mmCIF file of C-alpha atoms and ligand atoms in Angstrom:
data_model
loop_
_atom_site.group_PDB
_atom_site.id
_atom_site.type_symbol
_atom_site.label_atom_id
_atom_site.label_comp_id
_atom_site.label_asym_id
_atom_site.label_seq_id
_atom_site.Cartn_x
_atom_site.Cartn_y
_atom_site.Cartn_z
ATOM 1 C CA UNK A 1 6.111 10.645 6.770
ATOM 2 C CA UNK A 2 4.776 9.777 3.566
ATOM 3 C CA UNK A 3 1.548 7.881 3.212
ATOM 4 C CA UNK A 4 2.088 4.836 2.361
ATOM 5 C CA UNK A 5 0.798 3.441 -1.015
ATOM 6 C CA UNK A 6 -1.928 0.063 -0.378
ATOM 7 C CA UNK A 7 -3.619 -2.109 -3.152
ATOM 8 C CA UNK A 8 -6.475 -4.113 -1.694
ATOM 9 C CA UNK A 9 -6.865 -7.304 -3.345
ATOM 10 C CA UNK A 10 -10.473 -8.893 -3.457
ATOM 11 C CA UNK A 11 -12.429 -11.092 -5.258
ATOM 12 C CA UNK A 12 -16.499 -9.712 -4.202
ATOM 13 C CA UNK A 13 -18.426 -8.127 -2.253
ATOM 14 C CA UNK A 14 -15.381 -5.780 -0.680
ATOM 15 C CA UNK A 15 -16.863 -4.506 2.427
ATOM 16 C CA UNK A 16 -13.468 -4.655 4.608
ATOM 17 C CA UNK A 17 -12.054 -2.682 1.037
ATOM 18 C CA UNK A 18 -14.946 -0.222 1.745
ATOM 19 C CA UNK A 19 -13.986 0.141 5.851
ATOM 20 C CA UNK A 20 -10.294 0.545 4.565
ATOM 21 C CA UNK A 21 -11.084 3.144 2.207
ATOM 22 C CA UNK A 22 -13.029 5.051 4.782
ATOM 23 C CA UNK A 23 -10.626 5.236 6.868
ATOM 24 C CA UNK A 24 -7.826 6.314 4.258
ATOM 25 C CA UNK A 25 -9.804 9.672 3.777
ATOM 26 C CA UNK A 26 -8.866 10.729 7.354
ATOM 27 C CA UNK A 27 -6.307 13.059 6.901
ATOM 28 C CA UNK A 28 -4.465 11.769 9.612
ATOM 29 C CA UNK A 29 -4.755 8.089 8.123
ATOM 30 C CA UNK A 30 -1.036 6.992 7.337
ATOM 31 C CA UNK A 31 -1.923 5.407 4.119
ATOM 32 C CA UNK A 32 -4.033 5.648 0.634
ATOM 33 C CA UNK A 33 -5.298 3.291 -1.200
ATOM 34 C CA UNK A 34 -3.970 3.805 -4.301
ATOM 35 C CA UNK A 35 -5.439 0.870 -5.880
ATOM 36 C CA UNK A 36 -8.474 -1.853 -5.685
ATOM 37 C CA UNK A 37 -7.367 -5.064 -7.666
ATOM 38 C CA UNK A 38 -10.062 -8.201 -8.451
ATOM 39 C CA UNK A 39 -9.417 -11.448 -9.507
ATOM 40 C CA UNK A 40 -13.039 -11.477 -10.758
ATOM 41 C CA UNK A 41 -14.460 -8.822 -13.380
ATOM 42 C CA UNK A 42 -17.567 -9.121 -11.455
ATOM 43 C CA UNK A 43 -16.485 -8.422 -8.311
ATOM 44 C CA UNK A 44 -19.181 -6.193 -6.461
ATOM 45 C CA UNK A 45 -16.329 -4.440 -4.558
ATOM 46 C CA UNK A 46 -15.059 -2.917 -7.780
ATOM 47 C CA UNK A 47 -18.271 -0.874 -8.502
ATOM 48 C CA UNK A 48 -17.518 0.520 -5.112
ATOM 49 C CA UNK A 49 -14.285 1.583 -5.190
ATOM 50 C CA UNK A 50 -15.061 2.809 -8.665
ATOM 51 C CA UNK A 51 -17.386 5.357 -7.064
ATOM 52 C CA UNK A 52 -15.453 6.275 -4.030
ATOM 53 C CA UNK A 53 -12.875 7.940 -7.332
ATOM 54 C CA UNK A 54 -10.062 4.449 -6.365
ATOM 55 C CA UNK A 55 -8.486 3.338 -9.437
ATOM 56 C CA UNK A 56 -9.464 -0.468 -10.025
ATOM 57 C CA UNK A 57 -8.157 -3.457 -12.427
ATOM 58 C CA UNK A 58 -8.772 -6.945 -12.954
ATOM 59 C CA UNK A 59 -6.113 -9.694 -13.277
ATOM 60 C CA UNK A 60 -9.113 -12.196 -14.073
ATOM 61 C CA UNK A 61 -6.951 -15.900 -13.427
ATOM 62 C CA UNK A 62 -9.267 -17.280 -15.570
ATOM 63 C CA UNK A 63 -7.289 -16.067 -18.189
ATOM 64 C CA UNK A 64 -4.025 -17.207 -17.154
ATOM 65 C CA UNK A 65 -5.515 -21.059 -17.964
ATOM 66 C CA UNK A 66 -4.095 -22.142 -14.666
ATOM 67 C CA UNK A 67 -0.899 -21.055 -14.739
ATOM 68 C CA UNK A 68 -0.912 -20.038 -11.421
ATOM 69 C CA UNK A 69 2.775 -18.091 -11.465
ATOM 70 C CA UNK A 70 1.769 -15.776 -14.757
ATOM 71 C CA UNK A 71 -1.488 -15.042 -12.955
ATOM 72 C CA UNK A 72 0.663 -13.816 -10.011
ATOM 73 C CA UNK A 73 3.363 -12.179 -12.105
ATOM 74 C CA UNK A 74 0.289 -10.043 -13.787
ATOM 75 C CA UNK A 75 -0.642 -9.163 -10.952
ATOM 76 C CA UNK A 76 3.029 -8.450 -9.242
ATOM 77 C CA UNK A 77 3.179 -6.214 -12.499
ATOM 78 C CA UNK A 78 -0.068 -3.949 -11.722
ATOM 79 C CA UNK A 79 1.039 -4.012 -8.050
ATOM 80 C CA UNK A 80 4.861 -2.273 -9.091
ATOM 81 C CA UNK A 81 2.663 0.093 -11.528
ATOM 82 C CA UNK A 82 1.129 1.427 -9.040
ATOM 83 C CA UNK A 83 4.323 2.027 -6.811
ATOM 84 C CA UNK A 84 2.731 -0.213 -3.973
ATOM 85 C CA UNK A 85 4.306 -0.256 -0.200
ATOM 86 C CA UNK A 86 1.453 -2.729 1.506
ATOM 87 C CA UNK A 87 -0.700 -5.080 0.256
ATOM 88 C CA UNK A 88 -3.860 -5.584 1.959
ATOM 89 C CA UNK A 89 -5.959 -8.609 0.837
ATOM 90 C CA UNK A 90 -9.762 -8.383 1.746
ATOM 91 C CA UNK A 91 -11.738 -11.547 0.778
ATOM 92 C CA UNK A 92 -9.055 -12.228 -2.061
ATOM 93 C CA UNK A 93 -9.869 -15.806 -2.794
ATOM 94 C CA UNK A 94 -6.665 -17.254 -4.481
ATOM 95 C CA UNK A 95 -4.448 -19.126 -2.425
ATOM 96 C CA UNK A 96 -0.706 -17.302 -3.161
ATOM 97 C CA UNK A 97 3.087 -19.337 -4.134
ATOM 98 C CA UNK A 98 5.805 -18.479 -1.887
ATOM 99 C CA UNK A 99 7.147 -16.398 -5.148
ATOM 100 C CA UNK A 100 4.668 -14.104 -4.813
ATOM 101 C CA UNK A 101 4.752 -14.399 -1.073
ATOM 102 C CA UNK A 102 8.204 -13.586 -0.616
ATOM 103 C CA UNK A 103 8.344 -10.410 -3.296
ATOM 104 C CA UNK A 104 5.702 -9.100 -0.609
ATOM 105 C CA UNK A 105 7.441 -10.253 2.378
ATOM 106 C CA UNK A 106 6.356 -8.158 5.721
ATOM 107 C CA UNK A 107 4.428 -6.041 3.680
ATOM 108 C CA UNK A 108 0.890 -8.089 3.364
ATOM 109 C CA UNK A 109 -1.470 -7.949 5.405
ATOM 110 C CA UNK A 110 -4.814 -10.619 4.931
ATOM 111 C CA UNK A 111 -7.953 -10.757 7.657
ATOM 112 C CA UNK A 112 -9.532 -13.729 8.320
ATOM 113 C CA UNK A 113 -12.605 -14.148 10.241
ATOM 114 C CA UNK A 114 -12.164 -16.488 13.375
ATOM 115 C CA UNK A 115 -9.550 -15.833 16.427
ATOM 116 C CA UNK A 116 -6.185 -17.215 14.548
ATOM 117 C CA UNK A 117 -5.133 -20.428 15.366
ATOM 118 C CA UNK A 118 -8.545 -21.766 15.551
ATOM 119 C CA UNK A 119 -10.625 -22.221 12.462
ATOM 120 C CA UNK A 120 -8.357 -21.671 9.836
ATOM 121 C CA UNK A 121 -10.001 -22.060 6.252
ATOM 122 C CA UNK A 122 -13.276 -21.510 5.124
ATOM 123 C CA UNK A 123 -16.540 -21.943 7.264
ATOM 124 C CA UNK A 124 -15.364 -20.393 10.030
ATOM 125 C CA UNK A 125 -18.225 -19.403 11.978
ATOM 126 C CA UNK A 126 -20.003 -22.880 11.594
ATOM 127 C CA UNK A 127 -16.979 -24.060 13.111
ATOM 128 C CA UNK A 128 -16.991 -21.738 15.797
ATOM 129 C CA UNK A 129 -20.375 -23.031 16.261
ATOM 130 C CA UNK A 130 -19.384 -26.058 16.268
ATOM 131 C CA UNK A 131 -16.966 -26.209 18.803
ATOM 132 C CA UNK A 132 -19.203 -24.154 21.445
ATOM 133 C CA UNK A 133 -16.023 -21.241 21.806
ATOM 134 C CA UNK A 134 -17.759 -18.453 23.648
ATOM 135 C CA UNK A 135 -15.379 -15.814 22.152
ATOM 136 C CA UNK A 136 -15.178 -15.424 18.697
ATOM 137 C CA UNK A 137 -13.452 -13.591 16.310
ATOM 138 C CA UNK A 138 -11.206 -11.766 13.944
ATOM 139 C CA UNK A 139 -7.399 -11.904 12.796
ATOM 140 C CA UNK A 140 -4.894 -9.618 10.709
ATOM 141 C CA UNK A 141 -2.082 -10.958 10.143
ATOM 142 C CA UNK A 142 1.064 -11.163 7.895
ATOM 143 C CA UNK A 143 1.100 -13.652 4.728
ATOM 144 C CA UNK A 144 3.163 -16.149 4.810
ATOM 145 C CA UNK A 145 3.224 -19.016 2.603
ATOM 146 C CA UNK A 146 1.106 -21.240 5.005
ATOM 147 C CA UNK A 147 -2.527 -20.347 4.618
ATOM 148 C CA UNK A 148 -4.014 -18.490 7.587
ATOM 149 C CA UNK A 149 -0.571 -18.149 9.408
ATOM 150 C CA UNK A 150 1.887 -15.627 10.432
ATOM 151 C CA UNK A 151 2.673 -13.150 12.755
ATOM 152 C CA UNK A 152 -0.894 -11.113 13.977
ATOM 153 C CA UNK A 153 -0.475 -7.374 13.809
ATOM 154 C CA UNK A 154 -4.547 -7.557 15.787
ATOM 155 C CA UNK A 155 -7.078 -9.686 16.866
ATOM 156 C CA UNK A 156 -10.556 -8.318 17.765
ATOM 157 C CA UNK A 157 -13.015 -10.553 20.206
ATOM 158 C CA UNK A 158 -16.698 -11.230 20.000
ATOM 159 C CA UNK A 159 -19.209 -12.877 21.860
ATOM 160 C CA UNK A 160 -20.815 -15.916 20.574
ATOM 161 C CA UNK A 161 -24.578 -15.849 21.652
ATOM 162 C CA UNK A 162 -26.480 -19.052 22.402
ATOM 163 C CA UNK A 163 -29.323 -18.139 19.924
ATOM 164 C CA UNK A 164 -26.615 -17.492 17.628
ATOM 165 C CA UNK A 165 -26.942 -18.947 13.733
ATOM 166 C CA UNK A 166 -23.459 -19.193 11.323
ATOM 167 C CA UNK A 167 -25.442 -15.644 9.774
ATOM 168 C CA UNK A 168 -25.937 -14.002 12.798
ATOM 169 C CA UNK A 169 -22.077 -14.168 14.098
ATOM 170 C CA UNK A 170 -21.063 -13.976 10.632
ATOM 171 C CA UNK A 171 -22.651 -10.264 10.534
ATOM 172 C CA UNK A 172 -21.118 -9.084 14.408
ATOM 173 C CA UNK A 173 -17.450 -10.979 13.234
ATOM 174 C CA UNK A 174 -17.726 -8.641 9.726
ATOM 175 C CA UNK A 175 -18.440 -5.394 11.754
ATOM 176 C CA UNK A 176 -15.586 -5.990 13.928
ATOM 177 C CA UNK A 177 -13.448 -6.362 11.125
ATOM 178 C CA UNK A 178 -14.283 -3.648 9.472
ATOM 179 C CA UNK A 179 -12.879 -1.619 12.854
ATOM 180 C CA UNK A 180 -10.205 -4.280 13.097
ATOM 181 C CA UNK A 181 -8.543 -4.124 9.797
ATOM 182 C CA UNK A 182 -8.193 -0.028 9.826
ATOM 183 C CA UNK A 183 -6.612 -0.788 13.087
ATOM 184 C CA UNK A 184 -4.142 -2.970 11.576
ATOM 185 C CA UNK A 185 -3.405 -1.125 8.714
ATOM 186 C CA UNK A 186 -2.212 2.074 10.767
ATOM 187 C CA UNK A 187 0.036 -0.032 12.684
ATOM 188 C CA UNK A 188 1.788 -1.428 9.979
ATOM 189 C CA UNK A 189 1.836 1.496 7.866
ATOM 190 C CA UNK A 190 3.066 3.879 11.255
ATOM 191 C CA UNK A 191 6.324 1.044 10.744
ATOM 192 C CA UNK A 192 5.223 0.037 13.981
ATOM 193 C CA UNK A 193 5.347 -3.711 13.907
ATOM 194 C CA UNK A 194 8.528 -5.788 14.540
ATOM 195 C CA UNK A 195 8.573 -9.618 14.216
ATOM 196 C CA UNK A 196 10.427 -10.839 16.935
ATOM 197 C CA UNK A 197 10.810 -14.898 17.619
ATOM 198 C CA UNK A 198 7.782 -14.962 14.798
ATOM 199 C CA UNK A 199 5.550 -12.926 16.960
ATOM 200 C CA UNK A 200 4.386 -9.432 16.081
ATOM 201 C CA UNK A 201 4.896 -6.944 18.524
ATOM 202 C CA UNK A 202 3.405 -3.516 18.174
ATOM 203 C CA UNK A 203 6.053 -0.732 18.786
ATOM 204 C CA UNK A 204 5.156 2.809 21.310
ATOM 205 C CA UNK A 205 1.982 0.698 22.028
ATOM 206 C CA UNK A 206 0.565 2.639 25.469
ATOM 207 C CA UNK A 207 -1.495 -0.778 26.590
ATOM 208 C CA UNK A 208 -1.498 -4.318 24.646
ATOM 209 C CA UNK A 209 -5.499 -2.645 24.312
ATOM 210 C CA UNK A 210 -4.200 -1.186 21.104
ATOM 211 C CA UNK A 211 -3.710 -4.732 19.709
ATOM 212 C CA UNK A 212 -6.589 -6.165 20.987
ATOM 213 C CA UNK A 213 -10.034 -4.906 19.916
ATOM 214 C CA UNK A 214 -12.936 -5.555 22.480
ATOM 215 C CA UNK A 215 -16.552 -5.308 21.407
ATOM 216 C CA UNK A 216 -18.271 -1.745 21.544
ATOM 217 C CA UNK A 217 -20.676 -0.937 23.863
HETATM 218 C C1 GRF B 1 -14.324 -11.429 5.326
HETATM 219 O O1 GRF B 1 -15.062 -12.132 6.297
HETATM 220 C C2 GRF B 1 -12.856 -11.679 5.503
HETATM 221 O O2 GRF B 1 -12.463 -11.852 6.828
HETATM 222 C C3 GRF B 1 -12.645 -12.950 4.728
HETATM 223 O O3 GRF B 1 -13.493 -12.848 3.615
HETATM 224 C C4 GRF B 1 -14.576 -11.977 3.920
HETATM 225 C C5 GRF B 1 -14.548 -10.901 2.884
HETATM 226 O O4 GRF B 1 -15.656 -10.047 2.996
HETATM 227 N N1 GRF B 1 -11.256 -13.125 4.408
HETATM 228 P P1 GRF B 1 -15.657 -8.671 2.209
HETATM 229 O O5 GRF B 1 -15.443 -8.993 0.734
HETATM 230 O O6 GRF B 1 -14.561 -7.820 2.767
HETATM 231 O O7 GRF B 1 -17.008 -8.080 2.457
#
């Protein structure tokens, strides 16, 4: 089978673009990353795919003076230059239209760091906090038009720790995801997810363990 073709869309510091690019190098990995895309020219991430030899461009949505659907069609545009099969978006922080949405339909993927349904949005490890969960976590899921929702391809778990700050969980969550979202990737771009009832199930999977990441060691 073909690798499949994946833009990662971010808007800074682009470690989870970094863990996905890793992993695309593998020659057994079932997709490339054939392109890094920022909404931000200053995007740290950029440098870094720069030097791991990833082609890169900006759609900067400042430019589009808030016209949200040009902004999206510019970037629908570099996505079909690029001959793109998956989006993957990694810290991307525009919220998308159901236009652009639907065009990528069951083919993008976004990680968000908390255990999806619970703390949806931003702050989510203060909210964790918060709310005194003793697992934590980490989603990839499907984009639909509802923030934060749709069908999860993986979840990984962590332990929240009493001496725990928002910093401290914040840096175990992002080293799970960078093993989580590889994870996800490969299942999606192995065409083995079906959505079934609006649930994700994982096809030739040997144990639900392939779905569900547990802490190392
Ligand atoms: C990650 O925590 C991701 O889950 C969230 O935004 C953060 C992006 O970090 N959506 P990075 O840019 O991948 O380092």
């Amino acid at each position: 089978m073909p690798r499949k073709r994946v833009a990662v869309l971010i808007s800074g510091r682009g470690s989870n673009m970094t863990a996905l690019i890793a992993a695309a190098k593998a020659a057994d990995y079932p997709a490339e990353i054939a392109i890094v895309i920022s909404n931000r020219p200053d995007a740290a991430g950029l440098k870094h795919a720069g030097s791991a030899g990833i082609a890169t461009a900006t759609v900067d949505h400042t430019a589009f003076n808030e016209d949200r659907e040009a902004f999206e069609r510019a970037l629908h545009g570099e996505l079909q230059s690029h001959q793109v099969d998956i989006v993957c978006l990694a810290g991307f922080m525009r919220l998308l239209t159901p236009w652009f949405v639907q065009q990528w339909a069951g083919r993008m993927l976004n990680i968000h760091p908390a255990l999806l349904p619970s703390f949806k949005g931003l702050h989510t490890h203060e909210a964790a906090l918060r709310a005194g969960v003793k697992i934590h976590g980490a989603t990839v899921h499907f984009v639909i038009p509802e923030m934060d929702s749709g069908p999860i391809v993986a979840q990984v778990a962590v332990p929240v720790l009493d001496t725990d700050t928002p910093d401290t969980l914040a840096s175990r969550v992002l080293m799970a995801e960078h093993r989580l979202y590889p994870l996800a990737l490969r299942l999606v771009a192995e065409d083995r997810t079906r959505i079934v009832d609006g649930r994700c199930h994982i096809v030739g999977a040997a144990t639900a363990e392939e779905a569900l990441l547990v802490p190392e060691g």
